[in-house]
Coordinates of C-alpha atoms in Angstrom, one line a residue:
M1 CA 26.6 -1.5 -8.2
L2 CA 26.1 -2.6 -11.8
H3 CA 25.6 -0.5 -15.1
N4 CA 25.8 -2.7 -17.5
S5 CA 22.2 -3.8 -17.5
K6 CA 23.0 -7.1 -19.6
A7 CA 25.7 -8.0 -16.7
T8 CA 23.6 -11.4 -15.2
P9 CA 24.3 -11.1 -11.3
T10 CA 24.9 -14.4 -9.6
L11 CA 24.8 -15.5 -5.7
Q12 CA 27.6 -13.6 -5.0
S13 CA 26.4 -9.9 -6.3
S14 CA 24.4 -7.8 -4.1
L15 CA 20.5 -7.6 -3.5
E16 CA 21.4 -4.1 -5.1
E17 CA 23.3 -5.3 -7.8
W18 CA 20.2 -7.6 -8.6
L19 CA 17.4 -5.1 -8.2
Y20 CA 19.3 -3.2 -11.0
Y21 CA 19.0 -5.8 -13.4
L22 CA 15.6 -6.8 -12.6
E23 CA 15.0 -3.1 -13.6
H24 CA 16.6 -2.9 -16.6
S25 CA 16.3 -6.5 -18.2
H26 CA 12.8 -6.2 -19.9
F27 CA 11.7 -3.8 -22.1
K28 CA 8.6 -2.6 -20.3
V29 CA 8.5 -1.3 -17.1
I30 CA 4.9 -2.0 -16.5
D31 CA 3.8 -5.2 -19.1
L32 CA 0.0 -6.1 -17.7
G33 CA -0.5 -9.6 -18.9
L34 CA -0.6 -13.3 -17.6
E35 CA 0.6 -15.4 -20.1
R36 CA 4.8 -14.9 -19.7
V37 CA 4.3 -14.8 -16.2
K38 CA 2.3 -17.7 -16.0
S39 CA 4.6 -19.9 -18.1
V40 CA 7.4 -19.5 -15.6
A41 CA 5.5 -19.9 -12.7
Q42 CA 3.9 -23.2 -14.0
A43 CA 7.1 -24.7 -15.4
L44 CA 8.6 -23.8 -11.4
D45 CA 5.8 -25.4 -9.8
L46 CA 5.1 -21.8 -8.1
L47 CA 1.3 -21.4 -8.3
T48 CA 0.3 -22.7 -5.6
P49 CA 2.4 -21.2 -2.8
A50 CA 0.5 -22.4 0.3
P51 CA -2.8 -24.3 0.9
Y52 CA -4.7 -21.3 1.4
V53 CA -4.2 -18.5 -0.6
I54 CA -5.9 -14.8 -0.3
T55 CA -5.8 -12.0 -2.6
V56 CA -6.6 -8.6 -1.6
G57 CA -6.9 -5.7 -4.3
G58 CA -8.8 -2.3 -4.2
T59 CA -8.2 1.4 -5.0
N60 CA -6.4 2.1 -1.2
G61 CA -6.9 0.0 1.8
K62 CA -4.8 -3.2 0.1
G63 CA -1.8 -3.0 2.6
T64 CA -3.7 -2.1 5.9
T65 CA -6.5 -5.1 4.9
C66 CA -3.7 -7.2 4.6
R67 CA -1.7 -6.6 7.8
L68 CA -4.9 -6.9 9.7
L69 CA -5.5 -10.1 8.3
E70 CA -1.9 -11.4 8.9
T71 CA -1.9 -10.0 12.4
I72 CA -5.3 -12.0 13.2
L73 CA -3.4 -14.9 11.3
L74 CA -0.3 -15.1 13.3
N75 CA -2.0 -14.7 16.5
A76 CA -4.1 -17.5 15.6
G77 CA -1.6 -19.4 15.2
F78 CA -0.6 -20.0 11.7
K79 CA 2.4 -19.7 9.2
V80 CA 1.9 -16.6 7.3
G81 CA 2.9 -14.9 3.9
V82 CA 2.6 -11.8 2.6
Y83 CA 3.3 -9.9 -0.4
S84 CA 3.3 -6.3 -0.9
S85 CA 3.9 -3.7 -2.9
P86 CA 5.9 -1.1 -2.8
H87 CA 8.0 -0.5 -0.5
L88 CA 8.9 2.6 1.1
I89 CA 12.8 2.1 1.9
R90 CA 14.1 -1.4 1.7
Y91 CA 13.0 -4.1 -0.9
N92 CA 12.7 -6.9 1.3
E93 CA 9.9 -5.1 2.9
R94 CA 7.7 -6.4 -0.2
V95 CA 7.9 -10.3 1.5
R96 CA 7.2 -10.9 5.0
I97 CA 7.3 -14.3 6.4
Q98 CA 6.4 -15.4 9.1
N99 CA 6.1 -11.2 10.1
Q100 CA 9.8 -11.1 9.5
D101 CA 11.0 -9.5 5.7
V102 CA 13.0 -11.6 4.0
Q103 CA 16.7 -11.2 4.0
D104 CA 19.3 -10.1 1.4
E105 CA 20.8 -13.9 0.7
D106 CA 17.3 -15.3 0.4
H107 CA 16.3 -12.9 -1.4
I108 CA 19.4 -13.4 -3.9
R109 CA 19.0 -17.3 -3.8
S110 CA 15.5 -17.0 -4.7
F111 CA 16.4 -14.6 -8.0
Q112 CA 19.4 -17.1 -9.3
F113 CA 17.0 -19.4 -9.4
I114 CA 14.4 -18.1 -11.3
N115 CA 16.8 -16.6 -14.1
T116 CA 18.4 -19.5 -14.5
H117 CA 15.2 -21.3 -14.8
K118 CA 12.6 -18.5 -16.7
N119 CA 11.9 -19.5 -20.2
Q120 CA 10.6 -15.7 -21.0
S121 CA 11.7 -12.1 -20.4
L122 CA 10.3 -10.7 -17.0
S123 CA 9.3 -7.5 -15.8
Y124 CA 10.5 -6.1 -12.2
F125 CA 7.2 -7.0 -10.9
E126 CA 6.4 -10.3 -12.6
F127 CA 10.0 -11.2 -11.5
S128 CA 9.6 -9.8 -8.0
T129 CA 6.2 -11.9 -7.6
L130 CA 7.3 -15.2 -9.0
S131 CA 10.4 -15.1 -6.3
A132 CA 8.1 -14.1 -3.6
L133 CA 6.0 -17.0 -4.3
Y134 CA 9.2 -19.2 -4.7
L135 CA 10.3 -17.8 -1.4
F136 CA 6.7 -18.8 0.4
K137 CA 6.8 -22.2 -1.2
Q138 CA 9.9 -22.8 0.5
A139 CA 8.9 -21.6 3.8
N140 CA 6.1 -24.2 4.2
L141 CA 3.5 -22.0 5.3
D142 CA -0.2 -22.2 5.9
V143 CA -1.9 -19.3 4.4
V144 CA 0.0 -16.9 2.0
I145 CA -1.5 -13.2 1.6
L146 CA -0.9 -11.5 -2.1
E147 CA -1.4 -7.8 -2.5
V148 CA -2.6 -7.4 -5.9
G149 CA 0.0 -4.6 -7.4
L150 CA -2.0 -2.3 -10.2
G151 CA -5.4 -3.2 -11.2
G152 CA -6.4 -7.6 -10.8
R153 CA -7.3 -9.0 -14.0
L154 CA -3.8 -9.0 -15.6
D155 CA -1.6 -8.5 -12.2
A156 CA 1.2 -10.7 -12.3
T157 CA -0.4 -11.8 -8.3
N158 CA -3.6 -13.1 -10.2
I159 CA -1.5 -15.9 -11.9
V160 CA -2.6 -17.8 -8.4
D161 CA -6.1 -19.4 -8.1
A162 CA -6.8 -18.0 -4.7
D163 CA -9.3 -19.3 -2.5
M164 CA -10.5 -15.9 -1.2
A165 CA -10.5 -12.3 -2.8
V166 CA -10.9 -9.0 -1.1
I167 CA -11.9 -6.0 -2.8
T168 CA -11.0 -2.7 -0.3
S169 CA -12.6 0.2 -2.2
I170 CA -13.1 1.4 -6.1
D171 CA -11.8 5.1 -7.3
I172 CA -10.0 6.6 -9.9
D173 CA -6.4 5.9 -10.5
H174 CA -3.8 4.4 -12.9
I175 CA -6.4 5.6 -15.8
D176 CA -4.1 4.6 -18.5
Y177 CA -4.0 1.0 -17.1
L178 CA -7.3 0.5 -15.8
G179 CA -10.2 2.9 -18.0
D180 CA -11.2 6.3 -16.6
T181 CA -14.5 5.3 -15.1
R182 CA -15.5 2.9 -11.7
E183 CA -17.0 0.4 -14.1
K184 CA -14.5 0.1 -15.7
I185 CA -11.8 0.2 -13.3
A186 CA -13.9 -2.1 -10.8
F187 CA -13.8 -4.9 -13.9
E188 CA -10.3 -5.0 -13.7
K189 CA -10.5 -5.7 -10.3
A190 CA -13.1 -8.0 -10.2
G191 CA -10.7 -10.3 -12.8
I192 CA -9.2 -11.6 -9.0
F193 CA -12.0 -13.6 -8.2
R194 CA -12.3 -17.3 -8.6
A195 CA -15.2 -19.4 -9.6
N196 CA -18.0 -20.3 -6.6
K197 CA -15.0 -19.1 -4.3
P198 CA -15.7 -16.3 -1.7
V199 CA -15.3 -12.1 -2.4
I200 CA -15.2 -9.7 0.3
I201 CA -15.9 -6.4 -0.8
G202 CA -15.6 -3.6 1.4
E203 CA -16.5 -0.7 -1.0
P204 CA -20.1 0.3 0.2
D205 CA -20.5 2.0 -3.2
I206 CA -20.2 -1.2 -5.3
P207 CA -20.1 -0.7 -9.3
N208 CA -22.3 -3.2 -11.4
S209 CA -20.1 -4.2 -13.4
M210 CA -18.1 -6.3 -10.3
I211 CA -21.5 -7.5 -8.6
E212 CA -22.5 -9.0 -12.4
Y213 CA -19.1 -10.5 -12.7
A214 CA -19.0 -11.7 -9.1
K215 CA -22.7 -13.6 -10.0
S216 CA -21.4 -15.0 -13.4
L217 CA -18.9 -16.9 -11.1
N218 CA -20.9 -17.9 -8.7
C219 CA -19.1 -15.8 -6.3
Q220 CA -19.8 -16.0 -2.4
L221 CA -20.4 -13.0 -2.2
S222 CA -19.9 -10.9 1.4
C223 CA -20.8 -6.6 1.1
C224 CA -20.3 -3.8 3.4
N225 CA -23.9 -2.7 4.4
Q226 CA -25.5 -5.4 2.6
D227 CA -24.1 -9.3 4.1
W228 CA -22.1 -7.0 7.1
Q229 CA -21.8 -3.5 8.6
F230 CA -20.1 -2.0 11.6
E231 CA -20.5 1.4 13.6
I232 CA -18.4 3.5 16.0
T233 CA -20.1 3.3 19.5
G234 CA -18.1 5.9 21.5
E235 CA -14.7 4.9 22.5
Q236 CA -15.5 1.2 20.6
W237 CA -16.8 0.1 17.7
K238 CA -18.6 -3.0 16.6
W239 CA -19.3 -5.3 13.6
Q240 CA -21.6 -7.8 12.7
N241 CA -23.3 -10.2 10.3
N242 CA -26.7 -12.2 10.4
N243 CA -24.5 -14.7 12.1
C244 CA -21.9 -13.0 14.3
Q245 CA -21.8 -9.8 16.4
L246 CA -18.5 -8.4 17.7
G247 CA -19.0 -5.7 20.1
N248 CA -16.9 -3.6 22.1
L249 CA -13.6 -3.7 19.4
P250 CA -11.0 -1.4 20.4
L251 CA -10.3 1.2 17.9
C252 CA -7.1 0.8 16.0
Q253 CA -4.3 2.6 14.1
I254 CA -5.4 1.7 10.3
P255 CA -9.1 3.5 8.8
L256 CA -11.5 1.9 10.4
A257 CA -13.2 0.3 7.0
N258 CA -10.2 -1.8 6.3
A259 CA -9.9 -3.2 9.9
A260 CA -14.3 -3.6 9.0
T261 CA -12.8 -5.7 5.7
A262 CA -10.5 -7.7 7.2
L263 CA -12.9 -9.3 9.6
A264 CA -15.5 -9.7 7.1
A265 CA -12.9 -11.9 5.2
V266 CA -12.0 -13.1 8.2
Q267 CA -15.7 -14.9 9.1
S268 CA -15.4 -16.2 5.7
L269 CA -12.0 -18.3 6.3
P270 CA -12.6 -21.9 6.6
F271 CA -10.5 -21.7 10.6
N272 CA -11.8 -21.1 14.0
I273 CA -10.6 -17.7 15.0
S274 CA -11.6 -16.6 18.6
A275 CA -13.1 -12.9 19.5
E276 CA -10.4 -12.5 22.1
I277 CA -7.8 -13.1 18.8
L278 CA -9.5 -10.5 16.7
R279 CA -9.6 -8.1 19.8
K280 CA -5.7 -8.6 20.7
S281 CA -4.8 -8.0 16.8
L282 CA -6.7 -5.1 16.6
N283 CA -5.1 -3.8 19.6
E284 CA -1.8 -4.6 17.6
V285 CA -1.9 -3.5 14.3
E286 CA 0.0 -1.0 12.8
L287 CA 1.5 -0.2 9.4
I288 CA 3.7 2.5 8.1
G289 CA 2.9 5.3 6.6
R290 CA -0.9 5.4 7.4
F291 CA -1.9 8.5 9.0
Q292 CA 1.1 7.6 11.2
T293 CA 2.3 9.9 14.0
V294 CA 6.1 9.5 14.2
K295 CA 7.2 9.4 17.5
P296 CA 9.5 11.6 18.8
E297 CA 12.2 9.6 20.4
S298 CA 13.1 8.5 16.4
L299 CA 13.5 12.3 15.2
T300 CA 16.8 12.8 16.6
A301 CA 18.2 12.9 12.9
L302 CA 15.7 15.3 12.2
I303 CA 17.0 17.4 14.8
K304 CA 20.7 17.3 13.9
L305 CA 19.6 18.1 10.2
T306 CA 17.7 21.3 11.8
E307 CA 18.9 22.0 14.7
K308 CA 15.6 22.0 16.5
S309 CA 15.4 20.6 19.9
L310 CA 12.7 17.7 20.3
Q311 CA 10.7 19.9 22.2
D312 CA 10.5 22.6 19.7
L313 CA 9.7 19.9 16.9
P314 CA 6.0 19.5 15.7
R315 CA 3.9 16.8 15.4
I316 CA 4.8 15.1 12.5
I317 CA 2.2 13.2 10.7
I318 CA 3.4 10.4 7.6
D319 CA 1.0 9.7 4.8
V320 CA 1.6 7.5 1.6
G321 CA -1.8 8.4 0.4
H322 CA -1.5 9.3 -3.9
N323 CA -5.2 9.2 -5.3
P324 CA -8.2 11.7 -4.9
H325 CA -10.0 8.6 -2.6
A326 CA -7.1 8.9 -0.2
A327 CA -6.9 12.2 -0.4
R328 CA -10.3 12.9 0.9
Y329 CA -9.7 10.4 3.3
L330 CA -6.9 12.3 4.4
A331 CA -8.4 15.7 4.6
E332 CA -11.2 14.5 6.9
K333 CA -8.5 12.7 9.4
L334 CA -6.9 16.6 9.0
S335 CA -9.9 18.3 10.0
Q336 CA -10.7 16.5 13.2
L337 CA -7.0 16.9 14.1
K338 CA -7.6 20.4 13.2
S339 CA -10.0 21.4 15.7
K340 CA -8.1 20.2 18.2
I341 CA -4.8 22.1 17.8
S342 CA -3.7 25.8 18.4
G343 CA -1.3 25.9 15.9
K344 CA -0.9 25.5 11.4
I345 CA -1.1 22.2 9.6
T346 CA 2.1 22.8 7.3
A347 CA 2.1 20.1 4.3
V348 CA 5.7 18.3 2.7
C349 CA 4.0 16.9 -0.8
G350 CA 5.8 15.2 -3.5
I351 CA 3.6 13.8 -6.2
L352 CA 4.2 11.4 -9.1
Q353 CA 3.7 13.3 -12.6
D354 CA 1.1 10.3 -13.8
K355 CA -1.2 10.8 -10.4
D356 CA -4.3 13.3 -10.1
A357 CA -2.5 15.7 -8.7
E358 CA -5.2 18.6 -8.5
N359 CA -8.1 16.2 -7.5
V360 CA -5.3 15.1 -4.8
L361 CA -4.9 18.6 -3.6
S362 CA -8.4 19.8 -4.2
P363 CA -9.9 18.4 -0.8
L364 CA -6.9 19.2 1.0
L365 CA -6.7 23.1 0.2
S366 CA -9.0 24.2 3.2
I367 CA -7.2 22.4 5.5
I368 CA -3.6 22.8 5.3
D369 CA -2.4 26.3 5.8
E370 CA 1.3 26.4 4.2
W371 CA 2.8 24.0 1.6
H372 CA 6.1 22.7 0.7
C373 CA 5.9 21.6 -2.6
V374 CA 8.9 19.3 -3.5
T375 CA 10.8 17.8 -6.6
L376 CA 10.1 13.7 -6.7
S377 CA 13.7 12.0 -8.5
G378 CA 13.2 9.1 -11.3
Y379 CA 11.3 8.7 -14.3
R380 CA 8.1 9.2 -12.7
G381 CA 8.7 12.2 -11.0
Q382 CA 7.6 15.3 -10.9
A383 CA 9.2 18.9 -9.9
G384 CA 8.5 21.0 -7.4
E385 CA 7.4 23.6 -9.9
Q386 CA 4.9 21.9 -11.7
L387 CA 3.4 20.4 -8.6
A388 CA 3.3 23.9 -7.3
E389 CA 1.5 25.2 -10.5
K390 CA -1.1 22.3 -10.0
L391 CA -1.7 23.6 -6.9
Y392 CA -2.0 27.4 -7.6
S393 CA -4.6 26.5 -10.4
V394 CA -6.6 24.4 -8.2
A395 CA -6.4 27.3 -5.4
E396 CA -7.7 29.7 -7.7
K397 CA -10.3 27.7 -8.9
Q398 CA -12.0 27.5 -5.6
A399 CA -11.2 30.9 -4.7
I400 CA -8.3 30.2 -1.6
K401 CA -5.4 32.2 -1.2
V402 CA -2.5 29.7 -0.3
K403 CA 1.1 30.0 0.6
V404 CA 3.5 27.5 -0.9
Q405 CA 7.5 27.2 -1.2
V406 CA 9.0 24.8 -3.8
E407 CA 12.2 22.8 -2.7
N408 CA 14.4 20.5 -4.9
S409 CA 14.0 17.9 -2.9
V410 CA 12.4 16.1 0.0
T411 CA 14.9 16.8 2.4
L412 CA 15.0 20.7 1.4
G413 CA 11.3 20.7 2.1
V414 CA 11.2 18.8 5.5
E415 CA 14.2 20.6 6.5
S416 CA 12.5 24.3 5.2
A417 CA 9.1 23.0 6.9
V418 CA 10.4 22.1 10.1
K419 CA 12.3 25.3 10.8
N420 CA 9.2 27.3 9.9
T421 CA 7.2 25.3 12.5
D422 CA 7.3 24.7 16.3
K423 CA 5.8 22.5 18.6
N424 CA 1.8 23.9 18.2
D425 CA 1.8 22.6 14.7
V426 CA 1.2 19.9 12.5
M427 CA 3.8 18.9 9.9
L428 CA 2.6 16.2 7.3
V429 CA 5.0 14.8 4.7
F430 CA 2.6 12.6 2.2
G431 CA 1.8 12.2 -1.7
S432 CA 3.6 9.2 -2.4
F433 CA 5.5 6.3 -0.8
H434 CA 8.3 7.7 -2.8
T435 CA 7.7 11.4 -0.5
V436 CA 7.1 9.5 2.7
G437 CA 10.3 6.5 2.2
E438 CA 12.6 9.6 1.3
F439 CA 11.6 11.1 4.9
L440 CA 11.8 8.1 6.4
Q441 CA 15.5 7.6 5.1
I442 CA 16.8 11.1 6.3
G443 CA 14.8 12.1 9.4
V444 CA 14.2 9.0 11.3
T445 CA 16.3 7.1 13.2

């Protein structure tokens, strides 16, 4: 590994060395603004990575919405690329081409090209975005899906004039960068809209700032509960607008609101995609870390760690939710689950220090029976002791007694939690991409 951030990697360097270089070569970790990154993209002719581009923004649900759109388009025979962040385990997860993570050597080749030709200092995310655009252009794709990293207006993905913008949800998050009200945050997210282009909004309670901005650009608005609706009908669900009704849809492995938003986007695409392809895609779609039950057969590493038999392990659910909006959805899902189990729910929780931990923990206090607060490393990491203090504070306000243990790592937290649970219990690992990513590295094969 490189320890001198000034040393420039080469084509012979490892991906790990390149990523270290990218993380340390710019003076700010997050440097919002489009001037520098757009000038590099223009010079390298990267602003049109595919004939059709979809940009997906929102507080939560971006990843699952992108995933369903990708699955539908692939099943319809299109060549598709997806750029998303953050990754859970490997950087390669951030760039998918034809449903395959791009390999190390291709990332290295792309990094080398950009580093050789750039005329500006770039942040890690800016460099990563340009690299994705380069890889997409080289692959001669039909459609590219870009997941917004932070906000929208000033996010590096917004250098591309997308043919369609999708907004999944709007809630309070990243207040230091986006503002502390839904109106301010919605305005930032609306920055991905383009004049006269389709805009799909899955958020049912749309702030006025977003609607007004869309109208000022004469966007082709398609809004949840106004232009399209969806509802569960028994063991299936249906989606409809004024021109189309899709019934008998299979319930899928991603949140239904996000699936419905993706279907609304499909209806505005200039492609003919059949209802059969939509149903097939709904049956197939899944994304790691979204209220996902970990398959027992993949837990052999966890068995070795805890010396428990496979039959004695609790049901393990992982969820990357890390803001109040996601926590409310998680609480709803856990509440439904709790009524069906005889055991307890134990949480292994790690939350970054710049997140609103109190309002993440609050809706879950009455549902989770035992907490294991764990330390997350890195410059944004938060100690388990700090998280436990916030948990006690919120519990006191709600007059709820909580059972809490503190561990210095995700590994220790998982080990402790598993040893204190049995086959009738549920163990939830949540609070951050970092928490779930570390669990996947230690507990799953």
